[in-house]
Amino acid sequence: MSTPATALVVANPGQVYRRLLGYARPWLGTFLIGVVGMAMFAATDALLAYLVKIFLGGAFVEHDPRVIWIVPLGAVSLFFLRGIGDYVSTYFPASVGRRIIKALRGELFAKYLRLPVSWFDATSTGEMLSRLTFNIEQVAEATTNAVTVLIRDTLTIVALLGYLFWVNWQLAAFALTLAPLISWLIRRINSSFRRYSTRIYHSMADVTRVAKESFDGQRIVRVFNAQSQQERAFETANEANRHSNMRLINARAMSNPVVQFVAAIGLAGVLYFAISQVQTRAMRVDDFMSFLTALLLITAPLRRLVNVFGPLQQGIAAGASVFAVIDMASEGEGGQHSVTRARGDIEYRGVGFTYRDDKGPVLHDIDLKVPAGHTLAIVGRSGSGKSTLVALLPRFYDAASGSVRLDGVDVREFALANLRDQVAVVSQEVVLFNDTIRANIAFGHPGATAAQVEAAAEAAFVMDFARELPQGLDAVVGDRGALLSGGQRQRISIARAILKDTPVLVLDEATSALDSESEQHIQAALARLQSGRTTLVIAHRLSTVERADEIIVMDAGAIVERGTHAVLLARGGVYAQLHRMQFNA
Ligand SMILES: Nc1ncnc2c1ncn2[C@@H]1O[C@H](COP(=O)(O)OP(=O)(O)O)[C@@H](O)[C@H]1O
Ligand SMILES: [Mg+2]
């Protein structure tokens, strides 16, 4: 379950960060508008300290009567400017952030669609979903919220420091000596944030996975009364998530008081020297109060700066987990060879295949030829490699040795999309999308006309039940086709294959989930579908393979018998034995 994408440590945070910011580049202008707002916001802080000086100097030192107007008006205008700066510095960077999220999410989804089948075999879809929703959402933190705080509050601190130096540079220099200590503290806190963030992703992925499995398998959960078992699994993931989050919250909660306390020690020193200067009249009281105001104003942006590192690290960890997937190799485009419509000659030449090196070969030395338009039936025990054999044809997997050929050309030489255009697969697990029957038949054929869809529906006996529905072909099938029976779903998938109209057809136990009455319907639909196409049919029930041009019997990844129904029966081998067992049953 652990893929490289979820490696525990983010290898190079700086690199991930630069790459995230790369997504912001097209909207640099928008972001810069935000920076202008940040500068406005920062300037108002320093001006506020200056206003204190005007107020105290004018009212108590120089007794200037104009302060009664200047100070209140100044305060109102300052906060007006500050409001504008605040708005601009929130809105524009956030709009860049949402664009980054959208771009990244789109890229990740597109990648998921193109990753090799073997990757899907090894990864939980819950984990994938979690990355697509939760992780990517965190990226906004790193790319914009954090950047906004970083820039805005650094500018504020710089402006306030500049003001401090202007008022009294010796005191300001003294205050600044604390900076290295504070930055060291922040770096320490930082690294713990990163560790906890990565753990949070893992636990969130687990929460999603357990939930998704329970929803997908809701009927199984019910009939096995496994609610409490699933609840316990969920509780484990949920608790791990809470625990990791609390570690992060703890680190975050600690960081503030620690940094503030160190700052307070500095403040005490500054106050000591400032008061002694006031007492010796080296410093005026309005300067002193204004200096103090600026110093106190620094603490708020400083606190925000310290707090921003948590979300920033979270965003970087999230970005790393997304890039890890985006950087994986897609299944590729295949070769150069391309045909409008293949004849449909299929050949396996010395084909061997292994899913995982530690599990040994699943297919070995498969040799077979199916001339165009013929039907090959594949029978054998479950686990003997039948599905694997046919999966090599549309290149869900590639042969480890030997080659699979279509019209004499290695399937790896075909452009992948072109190869898959030649093959239709109808399997036991029918995949329907939560849409109308019509849209499900036309899946992958956005250009199909209504007449073509209806013809396919008619040929696959979909019309037989669609006619009874008030909305006909426009009836919605429900989540994964839940509103239809197994036989009805299967007929839709056959109509889909009829519409695709390929020279090669693969039927992988297409009828084994059905009762015999629906099977009869489907057999008729399949017979129509098979005519004129090269067909590989994997069948459970031998009655459905009797008419095949050739039958192969597989066992443990090898072909153990081959011939027509009559020849195999006469031989009295494995096939004859299987036949006898079914006949008796
Ligand atoms: N995606 C997979 N990853 C690893 N092993 C697999 C995978 N699919 C099937 N297998 C293994 O390969 C063998 C053949 O499986 P399969 O071709 O599905 O058999 P059949 O269709 O004849 O029942 C089985 O031992 C099965 O456990
Ligand atoms: Mg199978």
PDB file of N, CA and C and ligand atoms in Angstrom, residues 381-388 390 428-429 508-509 538, ligand 2:
ATOM      1  N   ARG A 381      -9.724 -23.826 -14.594  1.00  0.00           N
ATOM      2  CA  ARG A 381     -10.074 -23.487 -13.215  1.00  0.00           C
ATOM      3  C   ARG A 381      -9.863 -21.999 -12.949  1.00  0.00           C
ATOM      4  N   SER A 382     -10.477 -21.533 -11.906  1.00  0.00           N
ATOM      5  CA  SER A 382     -10.256 -20.143 -11.519  1.00  0.00           C
ATOM      6  C   SER A 382      -8.813 -19.986 -11.032  1.00  0.00           C
ATOM      7  N   GLY A 383      -8.181 -18.924 -11.460  1.00  0.00           N
ATOM      8  CA  GLY A 383      -6.785 -18.693 -11.098  1.00  0.00           C
ATOM      9  C   GLY A 383      -5.801 -19.320 -12.075  1.00  0.00           C
ATOM     10  N   SER A 384      -6.311 -19.933 -13.150  1.00  0.00           N
ATOM     11  CA  SER A 384      -5.399 -20.608 -14.083  1.00  0.00           C
ATOM     12  C   SER A 384      -4.758 -19.624 -15.063  1.00  0.00           C
ATOM     13  N   GLY A 385      -5.211 -18.367 -15.077  1.00  0.00           N
ATOM     14  CA  GLY A 385      -4.542 -17.354 -15.911  1.00  0.00           C
ATOM     15  C   GLY A 385      -5.344 -16.896 -17.113  1.00  0.00           C
ATOM     16  N   LYS A 386      -6.638 -17.238 -17.160  1.00  0.00           N
ATOM     17  CA  LYS A 386      -7.450 -16.894 -18.343  1.00  0.00           C
ATOM     18  C   LYS A 386      -7.583 -15.380 -18.513  1.00  0.00           C
ATOM     19  N   SER A 387      -7.945 -14.694 -17.436  1.00  0.00           N
ATOM     20  CA  SER A 387      -8.123 -13.234 -17.537  1.00  0.00           C
ATOM     21  C   SER A 387      -6.806 -12.548 -17.859  1.00  0.00           C
ATOM     22  N   THR A 388      -5.744 -13.058 -17.266  1.00  0.00           N
ATOM     23  CA  THR A 388      -4.428 -12.477 -17.529  1.00  0.00           C
ATOM     24  C   THR A 388      -4.084 -12.607 -19.009  1.00  0.00           C
ATOM     25  N   VAL A 390      -6.030 -12.711 -21.642  1.00  0.00           N
ATOM     26  CA  VAL A 390      -6.702 -11.757 -22.527  1.00  0.00           C
ATOM     27  C   VAL A 390      -6.331 -10.309 -22.188  1.00  0.00           C
ATOM     28  N   GLN A 428     -17.273  -9.721 -16.568  1.00  0.00           N
ATOM     29  CA  GLN A 428     -18.251 -10.028 -15.536  1.00  0.00           C
ATOM     30  C   GLN A 428     -18.598  -8.790 -14.711  1.00  0.00           C
ATOM     31  N   GLU A 429     -17.569  -7.992 -14.385  1.00  0.00           N
ATOM     32  CA  GLU A 429     -17.855  -6.775 -13.635  1.00  0.00           C
ATOM     33  C   GLU A 429     -18.197  -5.673 -14.640  1.00  0.00           C
ATOM     34  N   ASP A 508     -15.006 -11.830 -21.062  1.00  0.00           N
ATOM     35  CA  ASP A 508     -14.416 -12.483 -19.890  1.00  0.00           C
ATOM     36  C   ASP A 508     -15.524 -12.806 -18.895  1.00  0.00           C
ATOM     37  N   GLU A 509     -15.992 -14.047 -18.941  1.00  0.00           N
ATOM     38  CA  GLU A 509     -17.074 -14.509 -18.069  1.00  0.00           C
ATOM     39  C   GLU A 509     -18.253 -13.551 -18.109  1.00  0.00           C
ATOM     40  N   ILE A 538     -14.015 -16.238 -22.550  1.00  0.00           N
ATOM     41  CA  ILE A 538     -13.712 -17.023 -21.355  1.00  0.00           C
ATOM     42  C   ILE A 538     -15.060 -17.388 -20.761  1.00  0.00           C
TER      43      ILE A 538
HETATM   44 MG    MG B   2     -10.759 -14.358 -14.575  1.00  0.00          MG
END
